[in-house]
Structure formats: structure tokens, C-alpha cells
Short mmCIF file of C-alpha atoms and ligand atoms in Angstrom, two decimals:
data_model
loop_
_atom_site.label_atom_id
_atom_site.label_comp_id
_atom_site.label_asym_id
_atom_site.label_seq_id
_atom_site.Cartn_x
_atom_site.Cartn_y
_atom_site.Cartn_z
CA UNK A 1 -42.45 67.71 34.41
CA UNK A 2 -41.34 63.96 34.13
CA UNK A 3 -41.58 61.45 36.67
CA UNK A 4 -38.35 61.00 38.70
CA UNK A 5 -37.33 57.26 40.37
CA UNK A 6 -37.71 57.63 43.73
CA UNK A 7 -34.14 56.24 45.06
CA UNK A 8 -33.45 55.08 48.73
CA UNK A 9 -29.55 54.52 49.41
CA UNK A 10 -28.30 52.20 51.68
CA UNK A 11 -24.79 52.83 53.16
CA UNK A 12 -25.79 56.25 52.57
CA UNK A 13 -23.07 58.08 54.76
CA UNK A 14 -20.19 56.12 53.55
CA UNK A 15 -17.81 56.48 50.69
CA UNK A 16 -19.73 54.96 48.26
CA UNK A 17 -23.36 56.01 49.75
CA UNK A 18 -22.19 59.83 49.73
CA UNK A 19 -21.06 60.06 46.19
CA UNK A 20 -24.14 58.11 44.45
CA UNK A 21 -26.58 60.72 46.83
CA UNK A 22 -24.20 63.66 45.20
CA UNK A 23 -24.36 62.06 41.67
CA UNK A 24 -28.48 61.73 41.98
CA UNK A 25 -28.94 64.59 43.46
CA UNK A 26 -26.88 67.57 42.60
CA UNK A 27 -28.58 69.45 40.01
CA UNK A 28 -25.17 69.64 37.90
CA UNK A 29 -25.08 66.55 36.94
CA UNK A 30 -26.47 64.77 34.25
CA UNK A 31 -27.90 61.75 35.79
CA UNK A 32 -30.06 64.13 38.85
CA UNK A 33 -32.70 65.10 36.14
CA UNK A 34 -33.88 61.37 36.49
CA UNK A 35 -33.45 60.86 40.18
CA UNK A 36 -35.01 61.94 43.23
CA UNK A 37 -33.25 60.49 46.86
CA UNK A 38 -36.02 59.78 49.25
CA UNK A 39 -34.23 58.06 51.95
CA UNK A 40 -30.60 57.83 52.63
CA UNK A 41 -29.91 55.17 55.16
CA UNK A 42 -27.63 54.14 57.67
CA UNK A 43 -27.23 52.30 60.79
CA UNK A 44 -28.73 54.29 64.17
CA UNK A 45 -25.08 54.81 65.51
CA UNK A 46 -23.67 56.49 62.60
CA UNK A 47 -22.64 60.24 63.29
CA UNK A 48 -23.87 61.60 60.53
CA UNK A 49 -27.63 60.54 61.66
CA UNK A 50 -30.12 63.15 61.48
CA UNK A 51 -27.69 65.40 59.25
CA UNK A 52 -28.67 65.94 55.89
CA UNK A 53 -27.46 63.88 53.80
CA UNK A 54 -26.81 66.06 50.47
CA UNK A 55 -24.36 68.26 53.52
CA UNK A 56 -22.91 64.35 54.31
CA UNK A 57 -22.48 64.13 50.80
CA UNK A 58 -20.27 67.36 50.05
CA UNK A 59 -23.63 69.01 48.24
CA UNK A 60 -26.32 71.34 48.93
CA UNK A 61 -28.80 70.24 51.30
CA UNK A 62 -31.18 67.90 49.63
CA UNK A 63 -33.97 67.93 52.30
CA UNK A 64 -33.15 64.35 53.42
CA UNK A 65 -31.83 63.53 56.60
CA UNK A 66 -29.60 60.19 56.68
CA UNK A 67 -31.66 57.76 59.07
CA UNK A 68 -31.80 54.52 60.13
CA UNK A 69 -35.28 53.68 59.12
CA UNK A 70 -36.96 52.64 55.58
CA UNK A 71 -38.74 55.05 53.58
CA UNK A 72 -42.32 54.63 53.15
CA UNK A 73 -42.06 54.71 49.61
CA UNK A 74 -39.55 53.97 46.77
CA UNK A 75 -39.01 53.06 43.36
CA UNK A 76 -35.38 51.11 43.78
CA UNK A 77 -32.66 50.40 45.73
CA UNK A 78 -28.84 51.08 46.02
CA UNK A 79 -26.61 49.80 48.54
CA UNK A 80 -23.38 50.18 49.77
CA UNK A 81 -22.69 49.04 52.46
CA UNK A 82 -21.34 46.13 54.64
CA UNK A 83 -21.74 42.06 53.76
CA UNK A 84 -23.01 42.72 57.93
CA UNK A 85 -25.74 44.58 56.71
CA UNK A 86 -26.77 43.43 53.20
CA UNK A 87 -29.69 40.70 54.75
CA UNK A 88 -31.99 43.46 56.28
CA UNK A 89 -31.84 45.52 53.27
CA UNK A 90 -32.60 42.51 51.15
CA UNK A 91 -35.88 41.69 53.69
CA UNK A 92 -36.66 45.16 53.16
CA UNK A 93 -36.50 44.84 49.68
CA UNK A 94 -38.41 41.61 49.42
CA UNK A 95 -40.85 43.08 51.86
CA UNK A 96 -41.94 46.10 50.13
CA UNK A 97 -41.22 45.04 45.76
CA UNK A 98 -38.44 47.40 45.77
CA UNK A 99 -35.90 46.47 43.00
CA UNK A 100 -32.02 46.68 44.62
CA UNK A 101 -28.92 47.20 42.89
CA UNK A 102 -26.00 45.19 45.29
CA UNK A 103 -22.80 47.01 45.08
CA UNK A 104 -21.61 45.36 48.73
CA UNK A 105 -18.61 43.15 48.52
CA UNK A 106 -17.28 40.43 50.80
CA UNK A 107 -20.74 38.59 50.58
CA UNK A 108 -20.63 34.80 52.32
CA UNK A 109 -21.90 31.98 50.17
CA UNK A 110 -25.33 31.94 52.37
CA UNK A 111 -25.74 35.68 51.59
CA UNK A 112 -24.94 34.68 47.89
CA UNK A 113 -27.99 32.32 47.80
CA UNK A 114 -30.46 34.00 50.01
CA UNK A 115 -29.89 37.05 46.88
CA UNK A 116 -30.92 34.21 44.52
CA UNK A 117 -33.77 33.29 46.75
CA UNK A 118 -34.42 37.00 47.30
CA UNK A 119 -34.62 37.39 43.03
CA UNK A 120 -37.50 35.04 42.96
CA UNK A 121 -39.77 37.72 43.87
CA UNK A 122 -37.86 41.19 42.93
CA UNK A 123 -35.66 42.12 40.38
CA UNK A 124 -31.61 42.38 41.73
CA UNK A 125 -28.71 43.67 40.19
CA UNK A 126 -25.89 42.40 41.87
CA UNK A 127 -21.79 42.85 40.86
CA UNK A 128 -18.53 43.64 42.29
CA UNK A 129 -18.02 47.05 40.31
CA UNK A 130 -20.29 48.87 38.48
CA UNK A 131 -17.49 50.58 36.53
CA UNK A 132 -18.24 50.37 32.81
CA UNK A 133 -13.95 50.14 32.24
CA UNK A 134 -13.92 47.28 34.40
CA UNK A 135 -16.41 44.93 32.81
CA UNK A 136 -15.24 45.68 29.59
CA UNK A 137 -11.94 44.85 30.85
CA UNK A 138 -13.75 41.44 32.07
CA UNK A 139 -14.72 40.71 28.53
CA UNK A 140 -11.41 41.50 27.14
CA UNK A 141 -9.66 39.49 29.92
CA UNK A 142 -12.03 36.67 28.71
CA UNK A 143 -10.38 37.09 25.15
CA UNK A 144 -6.71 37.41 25.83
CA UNK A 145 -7.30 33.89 28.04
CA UNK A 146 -8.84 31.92 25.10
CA UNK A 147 -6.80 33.28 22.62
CA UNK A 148 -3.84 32.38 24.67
CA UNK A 149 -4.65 28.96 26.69
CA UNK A 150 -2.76 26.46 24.41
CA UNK A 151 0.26 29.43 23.82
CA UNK A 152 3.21 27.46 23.29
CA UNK A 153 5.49 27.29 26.41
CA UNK A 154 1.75 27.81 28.45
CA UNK A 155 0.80 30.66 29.68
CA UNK A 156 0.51 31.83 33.40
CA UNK A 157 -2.37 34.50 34.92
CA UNK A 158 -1.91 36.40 38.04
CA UNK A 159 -4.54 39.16 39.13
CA UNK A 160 -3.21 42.20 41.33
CA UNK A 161 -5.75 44.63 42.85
CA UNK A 162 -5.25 47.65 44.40
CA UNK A 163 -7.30 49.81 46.80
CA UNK A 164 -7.14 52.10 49.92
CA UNK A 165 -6.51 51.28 53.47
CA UNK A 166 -9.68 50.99 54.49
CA UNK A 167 -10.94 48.89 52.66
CA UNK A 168 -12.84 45.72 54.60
CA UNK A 169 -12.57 42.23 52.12
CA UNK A 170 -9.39 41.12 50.20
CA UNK A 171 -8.90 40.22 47.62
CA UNK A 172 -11.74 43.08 45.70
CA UNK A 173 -14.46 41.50 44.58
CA UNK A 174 -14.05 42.38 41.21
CA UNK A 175 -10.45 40.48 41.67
CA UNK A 176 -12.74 37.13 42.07
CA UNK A 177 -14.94 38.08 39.26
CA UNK A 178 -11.95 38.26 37.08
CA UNK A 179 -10.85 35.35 38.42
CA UNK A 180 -13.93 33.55 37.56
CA UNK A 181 -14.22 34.37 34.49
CA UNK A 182 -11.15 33.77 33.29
CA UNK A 183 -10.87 30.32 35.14
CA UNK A 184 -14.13 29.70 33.26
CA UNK A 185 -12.02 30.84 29.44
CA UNK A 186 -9.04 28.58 30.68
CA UNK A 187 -11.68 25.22 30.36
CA UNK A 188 -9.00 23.15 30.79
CA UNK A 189 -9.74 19.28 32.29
CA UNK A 190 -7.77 19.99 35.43
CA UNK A 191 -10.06 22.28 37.62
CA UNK A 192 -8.43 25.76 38.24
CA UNK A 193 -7.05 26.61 41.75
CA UNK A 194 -7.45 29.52 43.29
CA UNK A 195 -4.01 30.74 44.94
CA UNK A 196 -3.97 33.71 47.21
CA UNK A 197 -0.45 35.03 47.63
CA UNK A 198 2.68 33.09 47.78
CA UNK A 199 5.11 32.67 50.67
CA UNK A 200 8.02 30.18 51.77
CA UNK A 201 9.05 27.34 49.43
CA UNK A 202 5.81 26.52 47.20
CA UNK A 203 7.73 25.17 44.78
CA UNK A 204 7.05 25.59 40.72
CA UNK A 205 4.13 27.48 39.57
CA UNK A 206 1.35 24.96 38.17
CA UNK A 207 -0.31 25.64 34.72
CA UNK A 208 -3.44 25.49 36.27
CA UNK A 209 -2.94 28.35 38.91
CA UNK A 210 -4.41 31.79 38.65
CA UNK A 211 -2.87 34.04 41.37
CA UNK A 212 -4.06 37.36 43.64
CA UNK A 213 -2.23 39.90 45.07
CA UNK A 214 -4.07 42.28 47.13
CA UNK A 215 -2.44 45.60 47.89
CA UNK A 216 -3.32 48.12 50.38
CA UNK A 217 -1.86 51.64 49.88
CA UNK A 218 -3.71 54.98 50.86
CA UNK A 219 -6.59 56.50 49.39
CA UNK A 220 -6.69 54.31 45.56
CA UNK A 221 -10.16 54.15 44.53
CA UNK A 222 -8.95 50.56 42.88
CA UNK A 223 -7.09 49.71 40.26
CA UNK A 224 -6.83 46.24 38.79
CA UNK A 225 -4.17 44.56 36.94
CA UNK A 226 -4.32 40.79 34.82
CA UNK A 227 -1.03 39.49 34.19
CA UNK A 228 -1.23 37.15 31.34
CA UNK A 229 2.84 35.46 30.89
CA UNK A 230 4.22 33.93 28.55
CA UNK A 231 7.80 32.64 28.16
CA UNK A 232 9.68 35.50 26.30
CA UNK A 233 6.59 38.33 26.51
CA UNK A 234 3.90 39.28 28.36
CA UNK A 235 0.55 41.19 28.42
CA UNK A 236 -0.77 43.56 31.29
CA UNK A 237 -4.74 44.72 31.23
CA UNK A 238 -4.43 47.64 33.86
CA UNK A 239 -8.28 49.36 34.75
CA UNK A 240 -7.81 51.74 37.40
CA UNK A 241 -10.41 54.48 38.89
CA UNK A 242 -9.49 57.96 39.23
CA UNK A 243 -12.36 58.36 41.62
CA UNK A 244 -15.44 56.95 42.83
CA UNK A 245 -17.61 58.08 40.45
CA UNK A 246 -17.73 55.19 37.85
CA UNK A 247 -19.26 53.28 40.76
CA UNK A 248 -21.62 55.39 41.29
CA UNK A 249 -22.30 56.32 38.09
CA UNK A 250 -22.55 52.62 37.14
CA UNK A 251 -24.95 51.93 40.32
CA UNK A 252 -27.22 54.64 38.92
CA UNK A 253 -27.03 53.45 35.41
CA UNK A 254 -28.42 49.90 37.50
CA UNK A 255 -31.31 51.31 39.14
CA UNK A 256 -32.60 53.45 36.15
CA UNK A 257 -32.48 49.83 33.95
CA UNK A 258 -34.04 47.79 36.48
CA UNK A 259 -36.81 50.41 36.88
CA UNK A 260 -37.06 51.24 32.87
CA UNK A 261 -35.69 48.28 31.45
CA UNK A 262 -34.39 48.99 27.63
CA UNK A 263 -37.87 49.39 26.60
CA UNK A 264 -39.20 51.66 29.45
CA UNK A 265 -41.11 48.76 31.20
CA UNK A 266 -39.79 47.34 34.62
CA UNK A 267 -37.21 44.19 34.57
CA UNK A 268 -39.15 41.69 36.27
CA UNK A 269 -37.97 39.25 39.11
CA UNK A 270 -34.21 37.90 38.40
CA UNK A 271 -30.77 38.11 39.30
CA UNK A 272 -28.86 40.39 37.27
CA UNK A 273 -25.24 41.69 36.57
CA UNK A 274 -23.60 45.04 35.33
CA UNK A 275 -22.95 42.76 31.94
CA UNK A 276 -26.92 42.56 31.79
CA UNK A 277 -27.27 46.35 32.35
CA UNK A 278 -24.44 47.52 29.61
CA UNK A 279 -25.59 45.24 27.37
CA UNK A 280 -22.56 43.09 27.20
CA UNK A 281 -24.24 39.79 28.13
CA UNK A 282 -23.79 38.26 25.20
CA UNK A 283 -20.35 39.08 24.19
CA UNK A 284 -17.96 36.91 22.45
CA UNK A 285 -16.37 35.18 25.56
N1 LIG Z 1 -19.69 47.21 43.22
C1 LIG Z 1 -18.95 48.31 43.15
O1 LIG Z 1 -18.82 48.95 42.07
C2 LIG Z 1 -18.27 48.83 44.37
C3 LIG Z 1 -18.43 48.17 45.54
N2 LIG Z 1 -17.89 48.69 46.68
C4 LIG Z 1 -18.22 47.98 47.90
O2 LIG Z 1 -19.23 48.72 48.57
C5 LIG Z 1 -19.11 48.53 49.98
C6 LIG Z 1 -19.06 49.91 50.64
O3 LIG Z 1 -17.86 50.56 50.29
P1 LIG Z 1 -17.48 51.98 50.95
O4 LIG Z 1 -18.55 52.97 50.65
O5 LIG Z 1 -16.09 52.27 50.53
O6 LIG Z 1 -17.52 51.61 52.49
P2 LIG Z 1 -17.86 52.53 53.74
O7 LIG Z 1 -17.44 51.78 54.95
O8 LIG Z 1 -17.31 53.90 53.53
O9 LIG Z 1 -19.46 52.67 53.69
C7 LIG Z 1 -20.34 51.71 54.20
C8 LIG Z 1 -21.42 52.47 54.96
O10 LIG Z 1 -22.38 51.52 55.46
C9 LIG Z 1 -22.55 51.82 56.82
N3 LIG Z 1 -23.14 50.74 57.58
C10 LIG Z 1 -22.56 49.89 58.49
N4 LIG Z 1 -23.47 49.08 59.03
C11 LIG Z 1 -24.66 49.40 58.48
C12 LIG Z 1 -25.99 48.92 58.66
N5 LIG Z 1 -26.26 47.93 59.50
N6 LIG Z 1 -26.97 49.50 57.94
C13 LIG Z 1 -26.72 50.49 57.07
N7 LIG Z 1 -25.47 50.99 56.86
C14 LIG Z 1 -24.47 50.46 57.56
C15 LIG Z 1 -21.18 52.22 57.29
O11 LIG Z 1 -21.19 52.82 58.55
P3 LIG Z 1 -19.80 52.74 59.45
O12 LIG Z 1 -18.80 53.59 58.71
O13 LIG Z 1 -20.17 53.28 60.77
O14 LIG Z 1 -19.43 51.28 59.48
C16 LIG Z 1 -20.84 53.19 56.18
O15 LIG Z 1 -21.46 54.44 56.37
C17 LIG Z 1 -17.88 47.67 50.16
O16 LIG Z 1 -18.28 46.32 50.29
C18 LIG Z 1 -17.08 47.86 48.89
O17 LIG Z 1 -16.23 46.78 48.58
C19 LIG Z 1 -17.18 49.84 46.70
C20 LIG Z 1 -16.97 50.53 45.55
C21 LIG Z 1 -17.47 50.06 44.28
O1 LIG Z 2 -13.94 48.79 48.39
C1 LIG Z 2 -13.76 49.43 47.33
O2 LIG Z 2 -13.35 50.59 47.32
C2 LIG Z 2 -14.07 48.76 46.06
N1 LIG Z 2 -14.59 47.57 46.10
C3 LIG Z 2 -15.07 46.81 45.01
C4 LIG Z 2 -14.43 45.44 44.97
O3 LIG Z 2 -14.18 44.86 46.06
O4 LIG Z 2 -14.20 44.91 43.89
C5 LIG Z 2 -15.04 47.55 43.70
C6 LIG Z 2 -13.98 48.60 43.57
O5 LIG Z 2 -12.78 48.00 43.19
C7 LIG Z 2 -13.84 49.47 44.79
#
């Protein structure tokens, strides 16, 4: 029988947490042939402590119970969970070599760095969705912007995300890593400014704006849309989730590269991204 990766998830009882311990686990899908979940974790005044968490998780029982403490053992890393909570799982990481996939959005600048620091000594994958659609639709927003920069008549970029009510940060991350991007594929002298929402008289819309729009409507798994206008036309690059399971999917996809690398050997120390992991690093930008 073939050696499994031993995979501790953090955030495990939460939206997120639950459907990457049913995607490694449950023996229908693809993906649990290559996973094993050792340790599902959570903080100590969760609910669902001491429950198992393939039950938590809408699956048979896996023989797990989510917990608040660190496994002895693992091979890597998955978290969802809350910026609040990110730093101790990084320590933990750092502590013990295990590689960590960072799905958490909402991080502060300081957590930003101490990640960098952190990828000194383990390797980190680290992006605001994991969805394969959605950082090809980075790559393709990166396109559309230098294709269309010096349009005649100029052309004007607005982002609008979508997600559930619950969710904590706005706007997504993956809103800001569009943003970025495509600030970065506007390279124009005048540096790019950052507007979020617009209300009362703010006057004409600069050329060197990019907008976001954050909406919050019941249970939408997210959905982004770039807005690229033009005077007379327009083009739209909608990626929207039907579920949560290109995250998850994506996060596994993460941990199974940093642990077997393209080659089979482990990625060593760095900070990495989900264009790293699909191989889209180098793509035309
Ligand atoms: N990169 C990507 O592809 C994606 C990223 N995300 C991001 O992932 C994060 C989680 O999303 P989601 O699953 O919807 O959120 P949830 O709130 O459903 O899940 C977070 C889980 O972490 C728990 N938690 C809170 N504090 C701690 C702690 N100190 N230690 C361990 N666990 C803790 C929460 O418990 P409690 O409920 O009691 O607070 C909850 O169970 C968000 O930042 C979201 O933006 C989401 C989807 C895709
Ligand atoms: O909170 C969510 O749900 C999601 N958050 C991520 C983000 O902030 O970009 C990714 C995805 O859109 C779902």
C-alpha cells in the first residue's frame, strides 16, 4: 500500500475546514487515496470539540476527533481559519517543519511579513483562493488590462465580489489579488489608487482608479466579476463557485505539491502561491 500525507487541518469545524476533511477523507473521492487527516483542529470553545470530525464534516466517521491541540505528527498543513488565529498555527508550523498551505483571508500587513519570515525555514503556500477558475481568471484579467491600457477613449476597471453573509473581511481577498495584479498590468507613471465604493459627490472617475464593490447576499460561495469599460463597449470576466469544493480541492492540490513537489521530492523553504502550484507562474502577464 502507498504512503499517504499525513494532513492536520486547521479551522477544521468551519466551512472551509469541514469540506477539505470530507474531500481527504471520504473514500469516494478521488483525492482521499493520497490523504490521511490526522488532526482536525479548532479552538477549545468550539461545539463541535471532541466530535468526530468526518460526522462534523457531513461523512462517515473518520476516527478523528476535532481538538484544540497539535498532532504529534504530520506531513503538512491546511488552514482555514481566522486572520485571529493564523500566528499560532504558523509557530506551530515553524516549530515542528510542517509545510502549511494559508487559505485565511483578511491577514494584517504584520501577519503578511511574519509568513515571509515564517518561509525562511518551511515551505508556505499562501493565496486568497485556491480555485483553479479563479487564477486563471487572474492571468486572463492580466491580459485584457495590457491589451487594453492605451484603448482609445481609456479604459476604466472596477472589481465586484460576491459572497455570503457571513463572511468576516471585505472586500475577498481574491478581490485585492485581482486588484493587484491588474494595477501591476496598468504600469502607468501615475501610481494606481485603490477606491473602495463610491458615495456622495466624488466627482469624475480618474483613469487611474480601479474600483471594489463588495456584496453580501446569502449563502454564495463567491463569485467575482472584472469590469473592464470602454467608451461604446465593454468586457465582463465573471468566475463564480458553485460550491466550496474548488477551495478545497485547490488547498489539497497545495499540500500534495508542497509535500511531492513536481518531481516527487519536497519544495523546500519559500513562500509560494496557487500560480506556483498550477504551474502558471510564468504566464504571459
Ligand atoms: N483561499 C481560499 O481559497 C479561500 C479562503 N477562504 C478563507 O478561509 C477563511 C475561513 O473561511 P470559512 O471556512 O468560510 O470560515 P468559518 O468561520 O466557517 O471557519 C473558520 C473556523 O476557524 C475556527 N476558529 C476560530 N478561532 C480559531 C482558533 N483560534 N484556532 C482554530 N480555529 C479557530 C472557527 O470557529 P468559530 O466558528 O467558533 O469562530 C471556524 O470553525 C476565511 O478567511 C475565508 O476568507 C474561504 C474560502 C476559500
Ligand atoms: O470567505 C469566503 O467564502 C471566501 N473567501 C476568499 C476570499 O476572501 O477571497 C476566497 C473565496 O472567494 C471564498
Amino acid at each position: 500500500m502507498s504512503k499517504t500525507i499525513k494532513l492536520a487541518v486547521h479551522g477544521a469545524a468551519g466551512r472551509m475546514g469541514q469540506r477539505v476533511v470530507a474531500l481527504a477523507a471520504d473514500a469516494s473521492e478521488s483525492s482521499a487515496a493520497d490523504f490521511t487527516v490526522v488532526a482536525a483542529i479548532d479552538h477549545a470553545g468550539h461545539p463541535k470539540i471532541g466530535q468526530d470530525a468526518g460526522t462534523v464534516a457531513g461523512i462517515s466517521q473518520i476516527g478523528v476527533p476535532v481538538a484544540a491541540d497539535w498532532p504529534g505528527a504530520a506531513d503538512v498543513v491546511i488552514d482555514f481559519s481566522l486572520p485571529e488565529a493564523l500566528d499560532a498555527c504558523v509557530e506551530q508550523c515553524v516549530a515542528n517543519a510542517w509545510p502549511l498551505v494559508v487559505a485565511t483571508t483578511g491577514l494584517s500587513e504584520a501577519q503578511k511579513n511574519s509568513l515571509a519570515n515564517a518561509a525562511h525555514s518551511i515551505p508556505i503556500v499562501w493565496a486568497p483562493s485556491m480555485s483553479l477558475a479563479v487564477n486563471l481568471s487572474m492571468r486572463v484579467a492580466q491580459q485584457i488590462t495590457t491589451a487594453l491600457r492605451d484603448v482609445a477613449g481609456g479604459l476604466d476597471i472596477e472589481i465586484l465580489e460576491r459572497h455570503h453573509r457571513f463572511k468576516a473581511d471585505a472586500p475577498s481577498g481574491t478581490a485585492l489579488k485581482f486588484g493587484e495584479l491588474i494595477g501591476e498590468a496598468m504600469a502607468d507613471e501615475e501610481p494606481v489608487m485603490h477606491v473602495h465604493g463610491r458615495e456622495g459627490h466624488t466627482g469624475q472617475r480618474t483613469r487611474n482608479e480601479i474600483g471594489y464593490h463588495a456584496i453580501r447576499v446569502g449563502d454564495n460561495p463567491g463569485e467575482h466579476t472584472i469590469v473592464f469599460g470602454m467608451l461604446g463597449e465593454r468586457i465582463e470576466l465573471n468566475v463564480a463557485a458553485s460550491n466550496r469544493d474548488c477551495y478545497a480541492a485547490g488547498a489539497l492540490a497545495a499540500a500534495k505539491w508542497l509535500v511531492g513537489g513536481n518531481d516527487g521530492q519536497p519544495m523546500p523553504a519559500g513562500l509560494y502561491n496557487m500560480f506556483d502550484v498550477l504551474g502558471m507562474a510564468d504566464a504571459a502577464k
